[in-house]
Amino acid sequence: SAVISQKPSRDICQRGTSLTIQCQVDSQVTMMFWYRQQPGQSLTLIATANQGSEATYESGFVIDKFPISRPNLTFSTLTVSNMSPEDSSIYLCSVDPLLLGKGNTEAFFGQGTRLTVV
Amino acid sequence: TQLLEQSPQFLSIQEGENLTVYCNSSSVFSSLQWYRQEPGEGPVLLVTVVTGGEVKKLKRLTFQFGDARKDSSLHITAAQPGDTGLYLCAGGSGNTGKLIFGQGTTLQVKP
C-alpha cells in the first residue's frame, strides 16, 4: 500500500481565484492520478500526472483550467484555475504502486480536498 | 467509451438484512475493484478481482467477477450499521492505471 497526504483538506475560495492542491506519497510511484468527485457523484478522472513531462488529460479537462505538476516520483500538484461555483467538488489524488506491467490496477487515494467556490 | 452502470444508487435497509450491489458494463475490464468511501475521506480499496468467475470473500462481504469480465457484484450478509457508506466499483484496463468508476451506491444500514 501507499500513504498519500493531500493538502489542503478543504478550502473556501472566491470565484476567479486559483487553488493549488498538493499530493505527497510516502514512496516512489510510477503512476499518479487526479480525480474529481462532484457533490453526490462518483469519481471522474481528470488527468494522469506524468513525471518529467506534461500531464495527460481526459476528455473534458484542459491544461489551462487544471495545470498539473509532477516534479518527482513522490509529489504532484493540481491547480484549479479561475474558479467558478461549478468547480466546487472533492479533488482526489491517487497512486497505483503495484502497476508495473502487471496488468492490474489497485489505486490508493488521498483523503481528498473539499473545495467550495463562492 | 467504457461505462460502468452501478445499481442500486441508494439503499436503505435494517440491520441484519442481506443486500447485493451490481456493477455492469458492455466492455471487458482487465480488473475490477470495489471501494468504500466514508464522508470526508478518500475511497478505500476493499478488493480487486481479475479472473472471470472469481469469487472473493472479505468477512461478510462476497465479491464476484462475471465470467466475461464485464460485470461484478458485491453481496453483504447480515448488514451492520458500520457498513454504512458509499460503495464504488471501478474498472481497470490494461496497464494505463486509469480507473472508470460506477455511479456509486450509498448504503444506509439502520440499527
PDB file of N, CA and C in Angstrom, chain B residues 10-104:
ATOM      1  N   PHE B  10     -29.014   3.950  -4.380  1.00  0.00           N
ATOM      2  CA  PHE B  10     -29.265   4.215  -2.965  1.00  0.00           C
ATOM      3  C   PHE B  10     -29.979   3.032  -2.354  1.00  0.00           C
ATOM      4  N   LEU B  11     -29.550   2.655  -1.158  1.00  0.00           N
ATOM      5  CA  LEU B  11     -30.131   1.506  -0.493  1.00  0.00           C
ATOM      6  C   LEU B  11     -30.199   1.783   1.000  1.00  0.00           C
ATOM      7  N   SER B  12     -31.401   1.661   1.560  1.00  0.00           N
ATOM      8  CA  SER B  12     -31.586   1.851   2.996  1.00  0.00           C
ATOM      9  C   SER B  12     -32.220   0.591   3.556  1.00  0.00           C
ATOM     10  N   ILE B  13     -31.517  -0.086   4.456  1.00  0.00           N
ATOM     11  CA  ILE B  13     -32.001  -1.362   4.969  1.00  0.00           C
ATOM     12  C   ILE B  13     -31.854  -1.414   6.485  1.00  0.00           C
ATOM     13  N   GLN B  14     -32.465  -2.423   7.080  1.00  0.00           N
ATOM     14  CA  GLN B  14     -32.346  -2.636   8.509  1.00  0.00           C
ATOM     15  C   GLN B  14     -31.152  -3.539   8.816  1.00  0.00           C
ATOM     16  N   GLU B  15     -30.590  -3.336   9.970  1.00  0.00           N
ATOM     17  CA  GLU B  15     -29.502  -4.187  10.431  1.00  0.00           C
ATOM     18  C   GLU B  15     -29.924  -5.655  10.347  1.00  0.00           C
ATOM     19  N   GLY B  16     -29.008  -6.492   9.850  1.00  0.00           N
ATOM     20  CA  GLY B  16     -29.277  -7.918   9.761  1.00  0.00           C
ATOM     21  C   GLY B  16     -29.748  -8.380   8.387  1.00  0.00           C
ATOM     22  N   GLU B  17     -30.172  -7.425   7.561  1.00  0.00           N
ATOM     23  CA  GLU B  17     -30.625  -7.800   6.218  1.00  0.00           C
ATOM     24  C   GLU B  17     -29.427  -8.048   5.301  1.00  0.00           C
ATOM     25  N   ASN B  18     -29.701  -8.767   4.207  1.00  0.00           N
ATOM     26  CA  ASN B  18     -28.694  -9.001   3.179  1.00  0.00           C
ATOM     27  C   ASN B  18     -28.936  -8.046   2.015  1.00  0.00           C
ATOM     28  N   LEU B  19     -27.884  -7.772   1.242  1.00  0.00           N
ATOM     29  CA  LEU B  19     -28.043  -6.901   0.083  1.00  0.00           C
ATOM     30  C   LEU B  19     -27.014  -7.255  -0.974  1.00  0.00           C
ATOM     31  N   THR B  20     -27.337  -6.888  -2.209  1.00  0.00           N
ATOM     32  CA  THR B  20     -26.414  -7.082  -3.320  1.00  0.00           C
ATOM     33  C   THR B  20     -26.350  -5.811  -4.149  1.00  0.00           C
ATOM     34  N   VAL B  21     -25.152  -5.423  -4.488  1.00  0.00           N
ATOM     35  CA  VAL B  21     -24.908  -4.270  -5.362  1.00  0.00           C
ATOM     36  C   VAL B  21     -24.313  -4.800  -6.661  1.00  0.00           C
ATOM     37  N   TYR B  22     -24.782  -4.258  -7.768  1.00  0.00           N
ATOM     38  CA  TYR B  22     -24.363  -4.749  -9.077  1.00  0.00           C
ATOM     39  C   TYR B  22     -23.586  -3.681  -9.842  1.00  0.00           C
ATOM     40  N   CYS B  23     -22.676  -4.163 -10.649  1.00  0.00           N
ATOM     41  CA  CYS B  23     -21.848  -3.298 -11.471  1.00  0.00           C
ATOM     42  C   CYS B  23     -21.758  -3.952 -12.842  1.00  0.00           C
ATOM     43  N   ASN B  24     -22.308  -3.292 -13.861  1.00  0.00           N
ATOM     44  CA  ASN B  24     -22.415  -3.906 -15.180  1.00  0.00           C
ATOM     45  C   ASN B  24     -21.834  -3.019 -16.268  1.00  0.00           C
ATOM     46  N   SER B  25     -21.285  -3.668 -17.287  1.00  0.00           N
ATOM     47  CA  SER B  25     -20.730  -2.929 -18.410  1.00  0.00           C
ATOM     48  C   SER B  25     -20.847  -3.767 -19.676  1.00  0.00           C
ATOM     49  N   SER B  26     -20.784  -3.103 -20.798  1.00  0.00           N
ATOM     50  CA  SER B  26     -20.722  -3.810 -22.073  1.00  0.00           C
ATOM     51  C   SER B  26     -19.274  -4.041 -22.483  1.00  0.00           C
ATOM     52  N   SER B  27     -18.348  -3.491 -21.698  1.00  0.00           N
ATOM     53  CA  SER B  27     -16.927  -3.601 -22.010  1.00  0.00           C
ATOM     54  C   SER B  27     -16.246  -4.618 -21.100  1.00  0.00           C
ATOM     55  N   VAL B  28     -15.170  -5.152 -21.583  1.00  0.00           N
ATOM     56  CA  VAL B  28     -14.361  -6.075 -20.794  1.00  0.00           C
ATOM     57  C   VAL B  28     -13.296  -5.281 -20.032  1.00  0.00           C
ATOM     58  N   PHE B  29     -13.127  -5.616 -18.777  1.00  0.00           N
ATOM     59  CA  PHE B  29     -12.103  -4.971 -17.960  1.00  0.00           C
ATOM     60  C   PHE B  29     -11.042  -5.987 -17.553  1.00  0.00           C
ATOM     61  N   SER B  30      -9.804  -5.534 -17.477  1.00  0.00           N
ATOM     62  CA  SER B  30      -8.726  -6.421 -17.039  1.00  0.00           C
ATOM     63  C   SER B  30      -8.821  -6.704 -15.548  1.00  0.00           C
ATOM     64  N   SER B  31      -9.415  -5.790 -14.821  1.00  0.00           N
ATOM     65  CA  SER B  31      -9.612  -5.984 -13.390  1.00  0.00           C
ATOM     66  C   SER B  31     -10.769  -5.109 -12.937  1.00  0.00           C
ATOM     67  N   LEU B  32     -11.305  -5.449 -11.802  1.00  0.00           N
ATOM     68  CA  LEU B  32     -12.387  -4.651 -11.257  1.00  0.00           C
ATOM     69  C   LEU B  32     -12.173  -4.532  -9.751  1.00  0.00           C
ATOM     70  N   GLN B  33     -12.301  -3.319  -9.272  1.00  0.00           N
ATOM     71  CA  GLN B  33     -12.090  -3.074  -7.849  1.00  0.00           C
ATOM     72  C   GLN B  33     -13.388  -2.590  -7.212  1.00  0.00           C
ATOM     73  N   TRP B  34     -13.496  -2.871  -5.927  1.00  0.00           N
ATOM     74  CA  TRP B  34     -14.573  -2.322  -5.118  1.00  0.00           C
ATOM     75  C   TRP B  34     -13.954  -1.466  -4.022  1.00  0.00           C
ATOM     76  N   TYR B  35     -14.517  -0.265  -3.849  1.00  0.00           N
ATOM     77  CA  TYR B  35     -14.042   0.674  -2.852  1.00  0.00           C
ATOM     78  C   TYR B  35     -15.201   1.055  -1.938  1.00  0.00           C
ATOM     79  N   ARG B  36     -14.836   1.455  -0.737  1.00  0.00           N
ATOM     80  CA  ARG B  36     -15.813   2.023   0.193  1.00  0.00           C
ATOM     81  C   ARG B  36     -15.308   3.402   0.607  1.00  0.00           C
ATOM     82  N   GLN B  37     -16.206   4.363   0.585  1.00  0.00           N
ATOM     83  CA  GLN B  37     -15.832   5.738   0.918  1.00  0.00           C
ATOM     84  C   GLN B  37     -16.749   6.265   2.013  1.00  0.00           C
ATOM     85  N   GLU B  38     -16.135   6.832   3.027  1.00  0.00           N
ATOM     86  CA  GLU B  38     -16.888   7.475   4.095  1.00  0.00           C
ATOM     87  C   GLU B  38     -16.768   8.985   3.943  1.00  0.00           C
ATOM     88  N   PRO B  39     -17.719   9.736   4.466  1.00  0.00           N
ATOM     89  CA  PRO B  39     -17.688  11.198   4.315  1.00  0.00           C
ATOM     90  C   PRO B  39     -16.364  11.799   4.781  1.00  0.00           C
ATOM     91  N   GLY B  40     -15.806  12.681   3.965  1.00  0.00           N
ATOM     92  CA  GLY B  40     -14.576  13.357   4.335  1.00  0.00           C
ATOM     93  C   GLY B  40     -13.313  12.547   4.102  1.00  0.00           C
ATOM     94  N   GLU B  41     -13.476  11.375   3.514  1.00  0.00           N
ATOM     95  CA  GLU B  41     -12.332  10.514   3.276  1.00  0.00           C
ATOM     96  C   GLU B  41     -12.258  10.132   1.802  1.00  0.00           C
ATOM     97  N   GLY B  42     -11.075   9.676   1.370  1.00  0.00           N
ATOM     98  CA  GLY B  42     -10.966   9.126   0.033  1.00  0.00           C
ATOM     99  C   GLY B  42     -11.459   7.692   0.006  1.00  0.00           C
ATOM    100  N   PRO B  43     -11.716   7.146  -1.164  1.00  0.00           N
ATOM    101  CA  PRO B  43     -12.142   5.744  -1.259  1.00  0.00           C
ATOM    102  C   PRO B  43     -11.058   4.806  -0.738  1.00  0.00           C
ATOM    103  N   VAL B  44     -11.480   3.744  -0.085  1.00  0.00           N
ATOM    104  CA  VAL B  44     -10.562   2.731   0.436  1.00  0.00           C
ATOM    105  C   VAL B  44     -10.818   1.430  -0.304  1.00  0.00           C
ATOM    106  N   LEU B  45      -9.764   0.849  -0.826  1.00  0.00           N
ATOM    107  CA  LEU B  45      -9.885  -0.384  -1.602  1.00  0.00           C
ATOM    108  C   LEU B  45     -10.334  -1.535  -0.720  1.00  0.00           C
ATOM    109  N   LEU B  46     -11.384  -2.243  -1.174  1.00  0.00           N
ATOM    110  CA  LEU B  46     -11.851  -3.438  -0.476  1.00  0.00           C
ATOM    111  C   LEU B  46     -11.283  -4.698  -1.115  1.00  0.00           C
ATOM    112  N   VAL B  47     -11.373  -4.764  -2.435  1.00  0.00           N
ATOM    113  CA  VAL B  47     -10.940  -5.977  -3.112  1.00  0.00           C
ATOM    114  C   VAL B  47     -10.684  -5.691  -4.579  1.00  0.00           C
ATOM    115  N   THR B  48      -9.840  -6.507  -5.181  1.00  0.00           N
ATOM    116  CA  THR B  48      -9.619  -6.497  -6.629  1.00  0.00           C
ATOM    117  C   THR B  48      -9.905  -7.892  -7.162  1.00  0.00           C
ATOM    118  N   VAL B  49     -10.678  -7.975  -8.215  1.00  0.00           N
ATOM    119  CA  VAL B  49     -10.907  -9.255  -8.884  1.00  0.00           C
ATOM    120  C   VAL B  49     -10.374  -9.146 -10.306  1.00  0.00           C
ATOM    121  N   VAL B  50      -9.720 -10.206 -10.751  1.00  0.00           N
ATOM    122  CA  VAL B  50      -9.049 -10.139 -12.060  1.00  0.00           C
ATOM    123  C   VAL B  50      -9.406 -11.301 -12.981  1.00  0.00           C
ATOM    124  N   THR B  51      -9.885 -12.405 -12.433  1.00  0.00           N
ATOM    125  CA  THR B  51     -10.157 -13.592 -13.237  1.00  0.00           C
ATOM    126  C   THR B  51     -11.655 -13.776 -13.404  1.00  0.00           C
ATOM    127  N   GLY B  52     -12.096 -14.032 -14.634  1.00  0.00           N
ATOM    128  CA  GLY B  52     -13.510 -14.264 -14.885  1.00  0.00           C
ATOM    129  C   GLY B  52     -14.036 -15.376 -14.006  1.00  0.00           C
ATOM    130  N   GLY B  53     -15.187 -15.144 -13.342  1.00  0.00           N
ATOM    131  CA  GLY B  53     -15.767 -16.139 -12.460  1.00  0.00           C
ATOM    132  C   GLY B  53     -15.212 -16.132 -11.051  1.00  0.00           C
ATOM    133  N   GLU B  54     -14.242 -15.268 -10.805  1.00  0.00           N
ATOM    134  CA  GLU B  54     -13.583 -15.242  -9.483  1.00  0.00           C
ATOM    135  C   GLU B  54     -14.540 -14.789  -8.398  1.00  0.00           C
ATOM    136  N   VAL B  55     -14.422 -15.434  -7.233  1.00  0.00           N
ATOM    137  CA  VAL B  55     -15.201 -15.058  -6.056  1.00  0.00           C
ATOM    138  C   VAL B  55     -14.227 -14.809  -4.918  1.00  0.00           C
ATOM    139  N   LYS B  56     -14.381 -13.663  -4.273  1.00  0.00           N
ATOM    140  CA  LYS B  56     -13.548 -13.350  -3.106  1.00  0.00           C
ATOM    141  C   LYS B  56     -14.445 -12.985  -1.935  1.00  0.00           C
ATOM    142  N   LYS B  57     -13.999 -13.415  -0.760  1.00  0.00           N
ATOM    143  CA  LYS B  57     -14.768 -13.107   0.446  1.00  0.00           C
ATOM    144  C   LYS B  57     -13.927 -12.291   1.397  1.00  0.00           C
ATOM    145  N   LEU B  58     -14.586 -11.306   1.998  1.00  0.00           N
ATOM    146  CA  LEU B  58     -13.948 -10.446   2.987  1.00  0.00           C
ATOM    147  C   LEU B  58     -14.938 -10.344   4.138  1.00  0.00           C
ATOM    148  N   LYS B  59     -14.803 -11.262   5.097  1.00  0.00           N
ATOM    149  CA  LYS B  59     -15.730 -11.352   6.232  1.00  0.00           C
ATOM    150  C   LYS B  59     -17.146 -11.524   5.705  1.00  0.00           C
ATOM    151  N   ARG B  60     -18.024 -10.582   5.924  1.00  0.00           N
ATOM    152  CA  ARG B  60     -19.422 -10.714   5.486  1.00  0.00           C
ATOM    153  C   ARG B  60     -19.646 -10.216   4.055  1.00  0.00           C
ATOM    154  N   LEU B  61     -18.579  -9.813   3.378  1.00  0.00           N
ATOM    155  CA  LEU B  61     -18.694  -9.293   2.024  1.00  0.00           C
ATOM    156  C   LEU B  61     -18.219 -10.348   1.036  1.00  0.00           C
ATOM    157  N   THR B  62     -19.001 -10.582  -0.004  1.00  0.00           N
ATOM    158  CA  THR B  62     -18.633 -11.518  -1.063  1.00  0.00           C
ATOM    159  C   THR B  62     -18.636 -10.778  -2.387  1.00  0.00           C
ATOM    160  N   PHE B  63     -17.537 -10.878  -3.099  1.00  0.00           N
ATOM    161  CA  PHE B  63     -17.367 -10.197  -4.373  1.00  0.00           C
ATOM    162  C   PHE B  63     -17.265 -11.242  -5.481  1.00  0.00           C
ATOM    163  N   GLN B  64     -17.905 -10.959  -6.589  1.00  0.00           N
ATOM    164  CA  GLN B  64     -17.842 -11.876  -7.717  1.00  0.00           C
ATOM    165  C   GLN B  64     -17.571 -11.116  -8.995  1.00  0.00           C
ATOM    166  N   PHE B  65     -16.723 -11.682  -9.834  1.00  0.00           N
ATOM    167  CA  PHE B  65     -16.422 -11.131 -11.147  1.00  0.00           C
ATOM    168  C   PHE B  65     -17.089 -12.016 -12.180  1.00  0.00           C
ATOM    169  N   GLY B  66     -17.808 -11.436 -13.116  1.00  0.00           N
ATOM    170  CA  GLY B  66     -18.502 -12.221 -14.113  1.00  0.00           C
ATOM    171  C   GLY B  66     -17.552 -13.018 -14.990  1.00  0.00           C
ATOM    172  N   ASP B  67     -18.054 -14.098 -15.551  1.00  0.00           N
ATOM    173  CA  ASP B  67     -17.225 -14.967 -16.382  1.00  0.00           C
ATOM    174  C   ASP B  67     -16.579 -14.202 -17.541  1.00  0.00           C
ATOM    175  N   ALA B  68     -17.318 -13.256 -18.110  1.00  0.00           N
ATOM    176  CA  ALA B  68     -16.827 -12.495 -19.253  1.00  0.00           C
ATOM    177  C   ALA B  68     -16.064 -11.240 -18.838  1.00  0.00           C
ATOM    178  N   ARG B  69     -15.893 -11.030 -17.557  1.00  0.00           N
ATOM    179  CA  ARG B  69     -15.180  -9.861 -17.001  1.00  0.00           C
ATOM    180  C   ARG B  69     -15.827  -8.545 -17.427  1.00  0.00           C
ATOM    181  N   LYS B  70     -17.159  -8.570 -17.498  1.00  0.00           N
ATOM    182  CA  LYS B  70     -17.880  -7.339 -17.822  1.00  0.00           C
ATOM    183  C   LYS B  70     -18.742  -6.864 -16.662  1.00  0.00           C
ATOM    184  N   ASP B  71     -18.890  -7.693 -15.644  1.00  0.00           N
ATOM    185  CA  ASP B  71     -19.768  -7.314 -14.557  1.00  0.00           C
ATOM    186  C   ASP B  71     -19.259  -7.887 -13.245  1.00  0.00           C
ATOM    187  N   SER B  72     -19.750  -7.314 -12.174  1.00  0.00           N
ATOM    188  CA  SER B  72     -19.339  -7.755 -10.848  1.00  0.00           C
ATOM    189  C   SER B  72     -20.467  -7.488  -9.871  1.00  0.00           C
ATOM    190  N   SER B  73     -20.424  -8.185  -8.751  1.00  0.00           N
ATOM    191  CA  SER B  73     -21.414  -7.952  -7.707  1.00  0.00           C
ATOM    192  C   SER B  73     -20.742  -7.965  -6.342  1.00  0.00           C
ATOM    193  N   LEU B  74     -21.361  -7.238  -5.444  1.00  0.00           N
ATOM    194  CA  LEU B  74     -20.940  -7.203  -4.042  1.00  0.00           C
ATOM    195  C   LEU B  74     -22.142  -7.609  -3.205  1.00  0.00           C
ATOM    196  N   HIS B  75     -21.994  -8.646  -2.431  1.00  0.00           N
ATOM    197  CA  HIS B  75     -23.067  -9.111  -1.573  1.00  0.00           C
ATOM    198  C   HIS B  75     -22.630  -8.957  -0.120  1.00  0.00           C
ATOM    199  N   ILE B  76     -23.488  -8.337   0.662  1.00  0.00           N
ATOM    200  CA  ILE B  76     -23.216  -8.184   2.098  1.00  0.00           C
ATOM    201  C   ILE B  76     -24.248  -9.005   2.863  1.00  0.00           C
ATOM    202  N   THR B  77     -23.761  -9.849   3.719  1.00  0.00           N
ATOM    203  CA  THR B  77     -24.621 -10.688   4.549  1.00  0.00           C
ATOM    204  C   THR B  77     -24.763 -10.057   5.930  1.00  0.00           C
ATOM    205  N   ALA B  78     -25.978 -10.060   6.423  1.00  0.00           N
ATOM    206  CA  ALA B  78     -26.253  -9.555   7.780  1.00  0.00           C
ATOM    207  C   ALA B  78     -25.622  -8.178   7.989  1.00  0.00           C
ATOM    208  N   ALA B  79     -26.082  -7.215   7.211  1.00  0.00           N
ATOM    209  CA  ALA B  79     -25.507  -5.872   7.236  1.00  0.00           C
ATOM    210  C   ALA B  79     -25.570  -5.267   8.638  1.00  0.00           C
ATOM    211  N   GLN B  80     -24.554  -4.467   8.929  1.00  0.00           N
ATOM    212  CA  GLN B  80     -24.456  -3.786  10.212  1.00  0.00           C
ATOM    213  C   GLN B  80     -24.349  -2.280   9.984  1.00  0.00           C
ATOM    214  N   PRO B  81     -24.709  -1.476  10.987  1.00  0.00           N
ATOM    215  CA  PRO B  81     -24.614  -0.021  10.808  1.00  0.00           C
ATOM    216  C   PRO B  81     -23.222   0.450  10.387  1.00  0.00           C
ATOM    217  N   GLY B  82     -22.198  -0.276  10.787  1.00  0.00           N
ATOM    218  CA  GLY B  82     -20.834   0.077  10.390  1.00  0.00           C
ATOM    219  C   GLY B  82     -20.563  -0.110   8.911  1.00  0.00           C
ATOM    220  N   ASP B  83     -21.463  -0.789   8.209  1.00  0.00           N
ATOM    221  CA  ASP B  83     -21.315  -0.965   6.758  1.00  0.00           C
ATOM    222  C   ASP B  83     -21.803   0.261   5.988  1.00  0.00           C
ATOM    223  N   THR B  84     -22.420   1.177   6.670  1.00  0.00           N
ATOM    224  CA  THR B  84     -22.940   2.388   6.022  1.00  0.00           C
ATOM    225  C   THR B  84     -21.817   3.138   5.320  1.00  0.00           C
ATOM    226  N   GLY B  85     -22.086   3.547   4.079  1.00  0.00           N
ATOM    227  CA  GLY B  85     -21.082   4.292   3.321  1.00  0.00           C
ATOM    228  C   GLY B  85     -21.400   4.283   1.844  1.00  0.00           C
ATOM    229  N   LEU B  86     -20.495   4.842   1.079  1.00  0.00           N
ATOM    230  CA  LEU B  86     -20.617   4.858  -0.374  1.00  0.00           C
ATOM    231  C   LEU B  86     -19.736   3.745  -0.934  1.00  0.00           C
ATOM    232  N   TYR B  87     -20.337   2.842  -1.692  1.00  0.00           N
ATOM    233  CA  TYR B  87     -19.613   1.740  -2.309  1.00  0.00           C
ATOM    234  C   TYR B  87     -19.441   2.033  -3.795  1.00  0.00           C
ATOM    235  N   LEU B  88     -18.219   1.908  -4.250  1.00  0.00           N
ATOM    236  CA  LEU B  88     -17.887   2.241  -5.627  1.00  0.00           C
ATOM    237  C   LEU B  88     -17.228   1.057  -6.306  1.00  0.00           C
ATOM    238  N   CYS B  89     -17.681   0.735  -7.506  1.00  0.00           N
ATOM    239  CA  CYS B  89     -16.945  -0.221  -8.322  1.00  0.00           C
ATOM    240  C   CYS B  89     -16.130   0.572  -9.337  1.00  0.00           C
ATOM    241  N   ALA B  90     -15.012   0.017  -9.737  1.00  0.00           N
ATOM    242  CA  ALA B  90     -14.140   0.703 -10.684  1.00  0.00           C
ATOM    243  C   ALA B  90     -13.452  -0.334 -11.551  1.00  0.00           C
ATOM    244  N   GLY B  91     -13.424  -0.065 -12.839  1.00  0.00           N
ATOM    245  CA  GLY B  91     -12.797  -0.983 -13.778  1.00  0.00           C
ATOM    246  C   GLY B  91     -11.477  -0.459 -14.276  1.00  0.00           C
ATOM    247  N   GLY B  92     -10.526  -1.351 -14.379  1.00  0.00           N
ATOM    248  CA  GLY B  92      -9.210  -1.005 -14.895  1.00  0.00           C
ATOM    249  C   GLY B  92      -9.000  -1.659 -16.253  1.00  0.00           C
ATOM    250  N   SER B  93      -8.257  -0.984 -17.111  1.00  0.00           N
ATOM    251  CA  SER B  93      -7.983  -1.519 -18.447  1.00  0.00           C
ATOM    252  C   SER B  93      -6.496  -1.535 -18.716  1.00  0.00           C
ATOM    253  N   GLY B  94      -5.966  -2.707 -18.912  1.00  0.00           N
ATOM    254  CA  GLY B  94      -4.574  -2.841 -19.285  1.00  0.00           C
ATOM    255  C   GLY B  94      -3.630  -2.218 -18.291  1.00  0.00           C
ATOM    256  N   ASN B  95      -2.572  -1.601 -18.810  1.00  0.00           N
ATOM    257  CA  ASN B  95      -1.527  -1.052 -17.961  1.00  0.00           C
ATOM    258  C   ASN B  95      -1.586   0.457 -17.814  1.00  0.00           C
ATOM    259  N   THR B  96      -2.708   1.050 -18.148  1.00  0.00           N
ATOM    260  CA  THR B  96      -2.787   2.519 -18.101  1.00  0.00           C
ATOM    261  C   THR B  96      -2.867   3.045 -16.675  1.00  0.00           C
ATOM    262  N   GLY B  97      -3.358   2.238 -15.760  1.00  0.00           N
ATOM    263  CA  GLY B  97      -3.560   2.705 -14.398  1.00  0.00           C
ATOM    264  C   GLY B  97      -4.835   3.497 -14.214  1.00  0.00           C
ATOM    265  N   LYS B  98      -5.522   3.805 -15.299  1.00  0.00           N
ATOM    266  CA  LYS B  98      -6.746   4.589 -15.197  1.00  0.00           C
ATOM    267  C   LYS B  98      -7.883   3.712 -14.686  1.00  0.00           C
ATOM    268  N   LEU B  99      -8.769   4.339 -13.937  1.00  0.00           N
ATOM    269  CA  LEU B  99      -9.952   3.646 -13.437  1.00  0.00           C
ATOM    270  C   LEU B  99     -11.210   4.352 -13.924  1.00  0.00           C
ATOM    271  N   ILE B 100     -12.184   3.553 -14.297  1.00  0.00           N
ATOM    272  CA  ILE B 100     -13.508   4.067 -14.629  1.00  0.00           C
ATOM    273  C   ILE B 100     -14.433   3.662 -13.509  1.00  0.00           C
ATOM    274  N   PHE B 101     -15.091   4.632 -12.896  1.00  0.00           N
ATOM    275  CA  PHE B 101     -15.917   4.365 -11.734  1.00  0.00           C
ATOM    276  C   PHE B 101     -17.393   4.265 -12.109  1.00  0.00           C
ATOM    277  N   GLY B 102     -18.076   3.388 -11.400  1.00  0.00           N
ATOM    278  CA  GLY B 102     -19.523   3.380 -11.457  1.00  0.00           C
ATOM    279  C   GLY B 102     -20.072   4.571 -10.690  1.00  0.00           C
ATOM    280  N   GLN B 103     -21.397   4.724 -10.738  1.00  0.00           N
ATOM    281  CA  GLN B 103     -22.029   5.898 -10.122  1.00  0.00           C
ATOM    282  C   GLN B 103     -21.996   5.860  -8.605  1.00  0.00           C
ATOM    283  N   GLY B 104     -21.748   4.672  -8.052  1.00  0.00           N
ATOM    284  CA  GLY B 104     -21.713   4.538  -6.604  1.00  0.00           C
ATOM    285  C   GLY B 104     -23.048   4.117  -6.022  1.00  0.00           C
TER     286      GLY B 104
END
